[in-house]
Amino acid sequence: MARNPQLNRHGELQHLLTTEGLPREVITRILDTAEPFTVVAEREVKKLPLLRGKSVFNLFFENSTRTRTTFEIAAKRLSADVINLNIATSSTNKGETLLDTVDNLAAMQADMFVVRHASSGAPYLIAQHLEATGRDHIHVINAGDGRHAHPTQGLLDMYTIRHYKSDFTQLSVAIIGDILHSRVARSQIHALTTLGVPDLRAIAPKTLLPADIERLGCRVFHDMREGLRGVDVVMMLRLQNERMEGSLLPSSQEYFKFFGLTEEKLALAKPDAIVLHPGPMNRGVEIDSAVADGRQAVILPQVTFGIAVRMAVMAMLAGGNA
Amino acid sequence: MSLPDAEKLLLDLADRMRPHVTPDTALVGLHTGGVWLAERLHGLLGLAQSPGSLDVSFYRDDYAKRGLSRDTRSSALPFEVEGGHLILVDDVLHTGRTIRAALNELFDYGRPARVELAVLIDRGGRELPVAPTYCAATLELPSGSRIKLAREADTLSLRLVQE
């Protein structure tokens, strides 16, 4: 059997590429490690010396201000030097290949690459290339690739759920929205099933569901009211506006009517259900403002926890290689 | 070898510290044994400030070699570090590297007026210029072994561990 490309010979995290196939104890260890990092954020001096002298390259082949910023803050709080490269606007436009870009940055003594790419599998390709060329001291974190995975988002969602709900094996969780195009949904589904969530529901119109979704362990609902009944956790997805242009959806008003989360629909979930959203939100499209700003929303804590989770991942990758 | 009684050492350590503490002195226990000791010393010395706790994993100098320890806990200092009189508390003083890490972490919370060090046992083998302010016992240990503080039903005891 092929070795899990994310783990080294000792079963420790070498790269973070996807939550799929990540062993339960590794996920749990990331969440446990994140906990003390949340305390650091409340201190006067928010920096720790763990990545002192290390260079973290944020390689963003696709624009994203928010994700890039949270990785940047996480790396800086660990005392790393952070170099941001928006390659959407640079050398690949001049014709350089992905791996040539990586080789050049590796020659600048990079220690870690945080990669966002529109093509599924790009971070895996980079990790494989680094290992094939004997540079396995350089670590890769997937910050979102195509429709494939966004593991740190999935993990920070797990941290958030555990913070409010503790035991995954007792939970009903609903993921709602554009699951077809969502790397966030895939990372959530793999993490939730690995952590033992017994009731996982996918709620979406037929046009926004991947064909094999049941095989991932989800029960499918096309009626949001039916799907929300009795759930503990409501995970909303962003509806990417560009999907409206195709023939997948009639209009955003129509979408909101059937799949937008309103107080009235949320009332069907458990009274203490929490509402997550990976941001940025489209108010009035997938979520009503009354819910987004309501007492059940944990959307801003997700952002804060996200920094601690990213710090934990970076600290676990960078240590123990000397 | 026979190890001293931890409970007796604890009372002795409290006696040594008593003349030098004020009600505002704050104890900072180092995980895990130091935290247990700080809790007990807090009662014995009648201090007003609740003791703090430090897990120095994020400041250890062997992180690059050994990575993060598996059970890193949150540090908690429930008092103002700036300008305070603090006493670091640990069970065993050996190389001094843990104390170096603890001092670095402490200063990320503020600039204390004075920091002292209280340990139950000084086993020698220092690799850094660190000395305890208060120490209940010094002990020669056979190489390849270390002592560990254990707690059962609030009673402390010392155990010899072969490495």
Coordinates of C-alpha atoms in Angstrom, one line a residue:
Chain A
M1 CA 0.0 0.0 0.0
A2 CA 1.3 3.5 -0.9
R3 CA 2.3 5.6 2.0
N4 CA 0.0 8.5 3.0
P5 CA 1.8 11.4 1.3
Q6 CA 1.0 13.7 4.2
L7 CA 2.8 11.5 6.8
N8 CA 6.4 10.7 7.3
R9 CA 7.9 7.3 8.1
H10 CA 7.0 7.8 11.7
G11 CA 3.4 8.6 11.0
E12 CA 3.9 12.3 11.8
L13 CA 2.5 15.1 9.8
Q14 CA 4.9 16.0 6.9
H15 CA 2.5 18.1 4.8
L16 CA -1.1 19.0 5.2
L17 CA -2.8 18.4 1.9
T18 CA -6.3 17.1 2.7
T19 CA -8.4 15.8 5.6
E20 CA -9.1 12.7 3.5
G21 CA -7.3 9.7 5.0
L22 CA -5.9 11.8 7.8
P23 CA -5.9 9.4 10.8
R24 CA -8.2 10.3 13.7
E25 CA -5.3 10.6 16.1
V26 CA -3.5 13.1 13.9
I27 CA -6.7 15.2 13.6
T28 CA -7.3 15.1 17.3
R29 CA -3.7 16.0 18.0
I30 CA -3.9 19.1 15.7
L31 CA -7.1 20.2 17.6
D32 CA -5.4 19.5 21.0
T33 CA -2.3 21.4 19.9
A34 CA -4.4 24.4 18.8
E35 CA -5.8 24.9 22.2
P36 CA -2.8 26.4 24.0
F37 CA -2.3 28.7 20.9
T38 CA -5.7 30.3 21.5
V39 CA -4.4 31.5 24.9
V40 CA -1.4 33.1 23.3
A41 CA -3.7 35.4 21.3
E42 CA -5.0 36.9 24.5
R43 CA -1.5 37.9 25.8
E44 CA 0.2 41.2 25.6
V45 CA 2.9 39.8 23.4
K46 CA 1.2 37.4 20.9
K47 CA 4.4 36.0 19.5
L48 CA 6.0 32.6 20.1
P49 CA 9.6 31.7 19.0
L50 CA 8.8 28.3 17.4
L51 CA 9.4 29.3 13.7
R52 CA 12.1 31.9 14.4
G53 CA 14.5 32.0 11.4
K54 CA 12.1 30.1 9.2
S55 CA 10.7 31.4 5.9
V56 CA 7.1 30.8 5.1
F57 CA 6.1 31.5 1.5
N58 CA 2.4 32.1 0.8
L59 CA 2.0 30.9 -2.8
F60 CA -1.3 32.1 -4.0
F61 CA -2.1 31.2 -7.5
E62 CA -5.7 32.2 -6.9
N63 CA -6.7 35.4 -5.2
S64 CA -7.8 35.2 -1.5
T65 CA -7.3 38.0 0.9
R66 CA -8.8 36.4 3.9
T67 CA -7.2 33.0 3.9
R68 CA -3.8 34.5 3.0
T69 CA -4.1 37.0 5.9
T70 CA -4.9 34.3 8.5
F71 CA -2.0 32.2 7.3
E72 CA 0.2 35.3 7.4
I73 CA -0.9 36.1 11.0
A74 CA -0.4 32.5 12.1
A75 CA 3.1 32.4 10.7
K76 CA 4.0 35.8 12.1
R77 CA 2.8 34.9 15.6
L78 CA 5.2 32.0 15.4
S79 CA 8.0 34.5 14.5
A80 CA 8.5 33.2 10.9
D81 CA 9.4 35.5 8.1
V82 CA 6.5 35.6 5.7
I83 CA 6.8 36.2 2.0
N84 CA 3.5 36.7 0.1
L85 CA 3.5 35.9 -3.6
N86 CA 0.4 36.6 -5.6
I87 CA 1.3 34.6 -8.6
A88 CA -2.0 35.2 -10.2
T89 CA -0.4 38.5 -11.1
S90 CA 3.3 37.5 -11.6
S91 CA 5.7 35.0 -13.2
T92 CA 3.3 32.3 -14.3
N93 CA 1.8 34.9 -16.4
K94 CA 5.3 35.2 -18.0
G95 CA 5.1 31.5 -18.8
E96 CA 7.0 29.9 -15.8
T97 CA 5.8 26.4 -14.8
L98 CA 4.5 25.7 -11.3
L99 CA 7.5 23.5 -10.4
D100 CA 10.0 26.0 -11.8
T101 CA 8.4 28.6 -9.5
V102 CA 8.7 26.2 -6.6
D103 CA 12.4 25.4 -7.4
N104 CA 13.3 29.0 -7.5
L105 CA 11.6 29.7 -4.1
A106 CA 13.2 26.6 -2.6
A107 CA 16.6 28.0 -3.8
M108 CA 15.7 31.1 -1.6
Q109 CA 15.7 28.8 1.4
A110 CA 12.0 28.4 1.8
D111 CA 11.0 26.2 4.8
M112 CA 7.3 26.1 4.2
F113 CA 4.9 26.7 1.3
V114 CA 1.3 27.6 1.8
V115 CA -0.4 26.9 -1.5
R116 CA -3.7 28.1 -3.0
H117 CA -4.3 27.0 -6.5
A118 CA -7.3 26.8 -8.8
S119 CA -6.3 23.3 -10.0
S120 CA -7.1 20.3 -7.7
G121 CA -3.9 18.5 -6.8
A122 CA -1.4 21.3 -7.2
P123 CA -0.2 21.3 -3.6
Y124 CA 0.2 17.5 -3.8
L125 CA 2.3 17.9 -7.0
I126 CA 4.5 20.3 -5.2
A127 CA 4.9 18.0 -2.2
Q128 CA 5.7 15.1 -4.4
H129 CA 8.3 17.1 -6.4
L130 CA 10.0 18.3 -3.2
E131 CA 10.3 14.7 -1.9
A132 CA 11.4 13.3 -5.3
T133 CA 14.2 15.9 -5.3
G134 CA 15.3 15.1 -1.7
R135 CA 14.0 18.4 -0.2
D136 CA 11.7 16.8 2.4
H137 CA 12.6 19.4 5.0
I138 CA 10.3 21.8 3.1
H139 CA 6.7 21.4 4.1
V140 CA 3.5 22.1 2.1
I141 CA 0.2 23.3 3.5
N142 CA -2.8 23.2 1.1
A143 CA -4.7 26.5 1.5
G144 CA -7.3 25.4 -1.0
D145 CA -7.0 23.6 -4.3
G146 CA -9.7 23.6 -6.9
R147 CA -12.7 21.7 -5.8
H148 CA -10.5 19.2 -3.9
A149 CA -9.6 20.3 -0.4
H150 CA -9.2 23.1 2.1
P151 CA -7.9 21.2 5.1
T152 CA -7.2 24.0 7.5
Q153 CA -10.7 25.3 7.0
G154 CA -12.1 21.8 7.7
L155 CA -9.9 21.5 10.8
L156 CA -10.8 24.9 12.2
D157 CA -14.5 24.0 11.7
M158 CA -13.8 20.8 13.7
Y159 CA -12.1 22.9 16.4
T160 CA -15.1 25.2 16.5
I161 CA -17.6 22.3 16.8
R162 CA -15.6 20.6 19.5
H163 CA -15.4 23.8 21.4
Y164 CA -19.2 24.1 21.6
K165 CA -20.3 20.5 21.4
S166 CA -17.5 18.3 22.6
D167 CA -18.5 14.8 21.6
F168 CA -18.5 14.2 17.8
T169 CA -20.0 10.7 18.2
Q170 CA -23.3 12.1 19.4
L171 CA -23.8 14.8 16.7
S172 CA -26.2 15.4 13.8
V173 CA -24.5 17.7 11.4
A174 CA -25.9 19.3 8.2
I175 CA -23.8 20.8 5.4
I176 CA -25.9 23.1 3.3
G177 CA -25.3 24.8 -0.1
D178 CA -23.0 24.5 -3.1
I179 CA -21.4 21.2 -2.2
L180 CA -20.6 20.4 -5.8
H181 CA -18.0 23.2 -6.1
S182 CA -16.9 23.3 -2.5
R183 CA -13.5 22.1 -1.4
V184 CA -14.5 23.3 2.1
A185 CA -17.4 20.8 2.1
R186 CA -15.2 17.9 1.1
S187 CA -12.7 18.7 3.9
Q188 CA -15.5 19.0 6.4
I189 CA -17.1 15.7 5.3
H190 CA -13.8 13.7 5.5
A191 CA -13.0 15.2 8.9
L192 CA -16.5 14.7 10.4
T193 CA -16.7 11.1 9.3
T194 CA -13.2 10.3 10.6
L195 CA -14.1 11.9 13.9
G196 CA -17.1 9.6 14.1
V197 CA -20.2 11.8 13.5
P198 CA -23.0 9.3 13.1
D199 CA -25.5 11.6 11.3
L200 CA -24.1 13.7 8.5
R201 CA -26.5 15.4 6.1
A202 CA -25.9 17.1 2.8
I203 CA -28.6 19.6 1.9
A204 CA -28.6 21.2 -1.6
P205 CA -30.4 21.4 -4.9
K206 CA -29.7 18.5 -7.2
T207 CA -27.6 20.7 -9.5
L208 CA -25.2 21.6 -6.7
L209 CA -24.5 18.0 -5.4
P210 CA -21.7 15.8 -6.6
A211 CA -23.0 12.5 -7.9
D212 CA -21.2 10.2 -5.4
I213 CA -22.0 12.2 -2.3
E214 CA -23.7 9.2 -0.5
R215 CA -20.4 7.3 -0.8
L216 CA -18.7 9.8 1.4
G217 CA -21.2 9.0 4.2
C218 CA -23.8 11.7 3.7
R219 CA -27.6 11.4 3.7
V220 CA -29.0 13.7 1.0
F221 CA -31.8 16.1 1.4
H222 CA -33.3 18.4 -1.2
D223 CA -35.8 19.9 1.2
M224 CA -33.9 22.1 3.7
R225 CA -36.7 22.0 6.3
E226 CA -36.6 18.2 6.4
G227 CA -32.8 18.1 6.5
L228 CA -32.5 20.6 9.4
R229 CA -34.8 18.8 11.7
G230 CA -33.1 18.1 15.0
V231 CA -29.5 18.8 14.0
D232 CA -26.8 20.1 16.4
V233 CA -24.6 21.8 13.9
V234 CA -25.5 23.8 10.8
M235 CA -22.6 24.3 8.4
M236 CA -23.4 26.8 5.7
L237 CA -21.4 27.1 2.5
R238 CA -20.8 30.2 0.4
L239 CA -22.8 30.4 -2.8
Q240 CA -20.3 31.5 -5.4
N241 CA -21.9 34.2 -7.4
E242 CA -20.3 33.0 -10.6
R243 CA -22.5 29.9 -10.4
M244 CA -25.5 32.0 -11.1
E245 CA -24.1 32.7 -14.6
G246 CA -24.4 29.1 -15.6
S247 CA -27.7 27.3 -15.7
L248 CA -27.2 25.7 -12.2
L249 CA -29.5 28.1 -10.4
P250 CA -32.4 30.3 -11.5
S251 CA -31.6 33.4 -9.3
S252 CA -30.2 34.3 -5.9
Q253 CA -33.7 35.2 -4.7
E254 CA -35.0 31.8 -5.7
Y255 CA -32.0 30.2 -4.0
F256 CA -32.5 32.1 -0.8
K257 CA -36.2 31.1 -0.7
F258 CA -35.3 27.3 -0.7
F259 CA -31.8 27.1 0.7
G260 CA -31.1 30.3 2.5
L261 CA -30.8 29.9 6.3
T262 CA -33.5 32.0 8.0
E263 CA -34.5 32.1 11.7
E264 CA -37.7 30.3 10.8
K265 CA -35.8 27.4 9.2
L266 CA -33.1 27.3 11.9
A267 CA -35.9 26.9 14.5
L268 CA -36.3 23.3 13.1
A269 CA -32.8 22.4 14.3
K270 CA -32.1 21.8 18.0
P271 CA -32.6 24.9 20.2
D272 CA -28.8 24.9 21.0
A273 CA -27.7 24.3 17.4
I274 CA -24.7 26.3 16.2
V275 CA -24.3 27.9 12.8
L276 CA -21.0 27.9 11.0
H277 CA -20.0 29.7 7.8
P278 CA -16.5 29.7 6.2
G279 CA -16.8 33.3 4.9
P280 CA -17.1 35.5 3.1
M281 CA -20.9 35.5 3.6
N282 CA -23.4 36.5 1.0
R283 CA -26.1 37.9 3.3
G284 CA -29.6 37.4 1.8
V285 CA -28.3 34.7 -0.5
E286 CA -27.3 31.7 1.6
I287 CA -27.8 33.2 5.0
D288 CA -30.2 35.8 6.5
S289 CA -28.6 38.7 8.5
A290 CA -30.8 37.8 11.5
V291 CA -29.1 34.4 11.6
A292 CA -25.6 35.6 10.7
D293 CA -25.7 38.1 13.6
G294 CA -27.8 35.9 15.9
R295 CA -26.9 34.1 19.1
Q296 CA -26.5 30.7 17.5
A297 CA -23.9 32.0 14.9
V298 CA -20.2 31.1 15.8
I299 CA -18.8 32.6 12.6
L300 CA -16.5 35.1 14.2
P301 CA -15.1 32.6 16.7
Q302 CA -14.3 30.4 13.7
V303 CA -12.0 33.1 12.4
T304 CA -10.2 33.4 15.8
F305 CA -9.9 29.6 16.2
G306 CA -8.6 29.4 12.6
I307 CA -5.5 31.3 13.5
A308 CA -4.7 29.0 16.4
V309 CA -5.4 25.9 14.2
R310 CA -3.1 27.2 11.5
M311 CA -0.4 27.9 14.1
A312 CA -0.8 24.4 15.4
V313 CA -0.4 22.9 11.9
M314 CA 2.7 25.0 11.2
A315 CA 4.3 24.2 14.6
M316 CA 3.7 20.5 14.1
L317 CA 5.2 20.5 10.6
A318 CA 8.3 22.6 11.4
G319 CA 9.4 20.9 14.6
G320 CA 11.4 17.8 15.0
N321 CA 13.3 17.9 11.7
A322 CA 16.8 19.0 12.9
Chain B
M1 CA 18.5 4.1 46.2
S2 CA 16.0 5.5 48.7
L3 CA 14.4 8.8 47.8
P4 CA 13.4 11.4 50.4
D5 CA 9.8 11.9 51.4
A6 CA 8.3 14.6 49.1
E7 CA 5.7 15.7 51.7
K8 CA 8.5 16.5 54.2
L9 CA 10.6 18.3 51.5
L10 CA 7.5 20.4 50.6
L11 CA 7.1 21.5 54.3
D12 CA 10.8 22.3 54.4
L13 CA 10.7 24.3 51.1
A14 CA 7.7 26.3 52.5
D15 CA 9.7 27.1 55.7
R16 CA 12.6 28.4 53.6
M17 CA 10.4 30.6 51.5
R18 CA 8.1 31.9 54.3
P19 CA 10.4 34.7 55.5
H20 CA 10.8 36.1 52.0
V21 CA 7.3 36.2 50.6
T22 CA 4.6 38.9 51.0
P23 CA 0.9 38.3 50.4
D24 CA 1.3 39.7 46.9
T25 CA 4.0 37.3 45.9
A26 CA 2.8 35.1 43.0
L27 CA 3.8 31.5 42.5
V28 CA 4.2 30.1 38.9
G29 CA 4.2 26.3 38.7
L30 CA 5.9 24.6 35.8
H31 CA 4.0 21.7 34.3
T32 CA 3.3 19.2 35.7
G33 CA 5.0 18.6 39.1
G34 CA 5.6 22.3 39.6
V35 CA 1.9 23.1 39.3
W36 CA 1.1 20.6 42.0
L37 CA 3.8 22.0 44.2
A38 CA 2.7 25.6 43.6
E39 CA -0.9 24.7 44.6
R40 CA 0.3 23.2 47.9
L41 CA 2.8 26.0 48.6
H42 CA 0.1 28.6 48.0
G43 CA -1.9 27.2 50.9
L44 CA 1.1 26.6 53.2
L45 CA 2.3 30.2 52.6
G46 CA -1.1 31.8 52.8
L47 CA -0.6 33.8 49.6
A48 CA -3.4 36.1 48.2
Q49 CA -2.6 35.6 44.5
S50 CA -3.8 32.3 42.9
P51 CA -0.8 30.4 41.5
G52 CA -0.1 30.5 37.8
S53 CA 1.0 27.7 35.6
L54 CA 3.4 27.5 32.7
D55 CA 3.8 24.9 30.0
V56 CA 7.1 25.9 28.4
S57 CA 6.7 23.6 25.3
F58 CA 6.5 26.7 23.0
Y59 CA 9.8 28.0 24.3
R60 CA 11.9 24.8 24.6
D61 CA 15.3 24.9 22.8
D62 CA 14.9 21.3 21.6
Y63 CA 11.8 22.0 19.5
A64 CA 13.7 21.9 16.3
K65 CA 15.1 18.5 17.2
R66 CA 12.1 16.9 18.9
G67 CA 9.1 18.9 17.8
L68 CA 6.2 19.9 20.0
S69 CA 5.4 17.6 22.9
R70 CA 2.2 15.6 22.6
D71 CA 0.4 17.0 25.6
T72 CA 1.1 20.7 25.5
R73 CA -1.2 22.5 27.9
S74 CA -2.2 26.1 28.1
S75 CA -0.3 28.5 30.3
A76 CA -2.3 30.6 32.7
L77 CA -1.0 33.5 34.7
P78 CA -4.1 34.9 36.6
F79 CA -2.2 38.0 37.9
E80 CA -0.3 41.0 36.6
V81 CA 3.2 40.0 35.7
E82 CA 4.4 43.6 35.1
G83 CA 6.1 44.8 38.3
G84 CA 5.3 41.6 40.3
H85 CA 7.4 39.4 42.7
L86 CA 7.2 36.0 41.1
I87 CA 8.6 32.6 42.2
L88 CA 8.9 29.9 39.6
V89 CA 8.2 26.5 41.2
D90 CA 9.5 23.2 39.8
D91 CA 10.0 19.7 41.2
V92 CA 13.5 18.9 39.9
L93 CA 16.2 21.3 38.7
H94 CA 18.6 19.6 36.3
T95 CA 20.1 21.2 33.2
G96 CA 18.4 24.6 33.7
R97 CA 17.0 24.6 30.2
T98 CA 13.4 24.4 31.4
I99 CA 14.0 27.5 33.6
R100 CA 15.5 29.4 30.7
A101 CA 12.4 28.6 28.6
A102 CA 10.1 29.6 31.5
L103 CA 11.9 33.0 31.9
N104 CA 11.5 33.7 28.2
E105 CA 7.8 32.9 28.3
L106 CA 7.3 34.9 31.5
F107 CA 8.7 38.0 29.9
D108 CA 6.2 37.8 27.0
Y109 CA 3.6 38.6 29.7
G110 CA 5.3 41.6 31.1
R111 CA 8.4 42.8 33.0
P112 CA 8.4 41.4 36.6
A113 CA 10.2 43.3 39.3
R114 CA 11.8 40.1 40.7
V115 CA 11.8 36.5 39.7
E116 CA 13.0 33.7 42.0
L117 CA 13.2 29.9 41.7
A118 CA 12.0 27.3 44.2
V119 CA 12.7 23.6 43.6
L120 CA 12.1 20.5 45.7
I121 CA 15.3 18.8 44.5
D122 CA 18.5 20.0 42.8
R123 CA 20.0 17.1 41.1
G124 CA 23.0 18.9 39.6
G125 CA 24.1 18.5 35.9
R126 CA 23.5 22.2 35.0
E127 CA 24.1 23.2 31.4
L128 CA 23.2 26.9 31.9
P129 CA 24.0 29.4 34.6
V130 CA 20.8 28.8 36.6
A131 CA 20.7 28.5 40.4
P132 CA 17.7 27.9 42.7
T133 CA 16.8 30.6 45.2
Y134 CA 15.0 28.1 47.5
C135 CA 15.8 24.3 47.4
A136 CA 14.7 21.6 49.8
A137 CA 17.3 19.0 49.0
T138 CA 20.3 18.2 46.7
L139 CA 20.6 14.7 45.4
E140 CA 23.2 12.7 43.4
L141 CA 21.5 10.5 40.9
P142 CA 23.0 7.6 39.0
S143 CA 23.4 8.5 35.3
G144 CA 20.6 7.4 33.0
S145 CA 18.0 7.9 35.7
R146 CA 15.7 10.7 36.7
I147 CA 13.3 11.5 39.4
K148 CA 9.7 12.2 38.9
L149 CA 7.1 13.7 41.2
A150 CA 3.9 11.7 41.5
R151 CA 0.5 12.7 43.0
E152 CA -2.0 10.3 44.4
A153 CA -5.0 11.5 46.4
D154 CA -3.3 14.9 47.0
T155 CA -0.2 13.2 48.5
L156 CA 3.1 13.8 46.7
S157 CA 5.8 11.3 46.4
L158 CA 9.1 10.9 44.4
R159 CA 9.8 8.1 42.0
L160 CA 13.0 7.0 40.3
V161 CA 12.6 6.5 36.5
Q162 CA 15.2 4.7 34.3
E163 CA 15.6 6.4 31.0

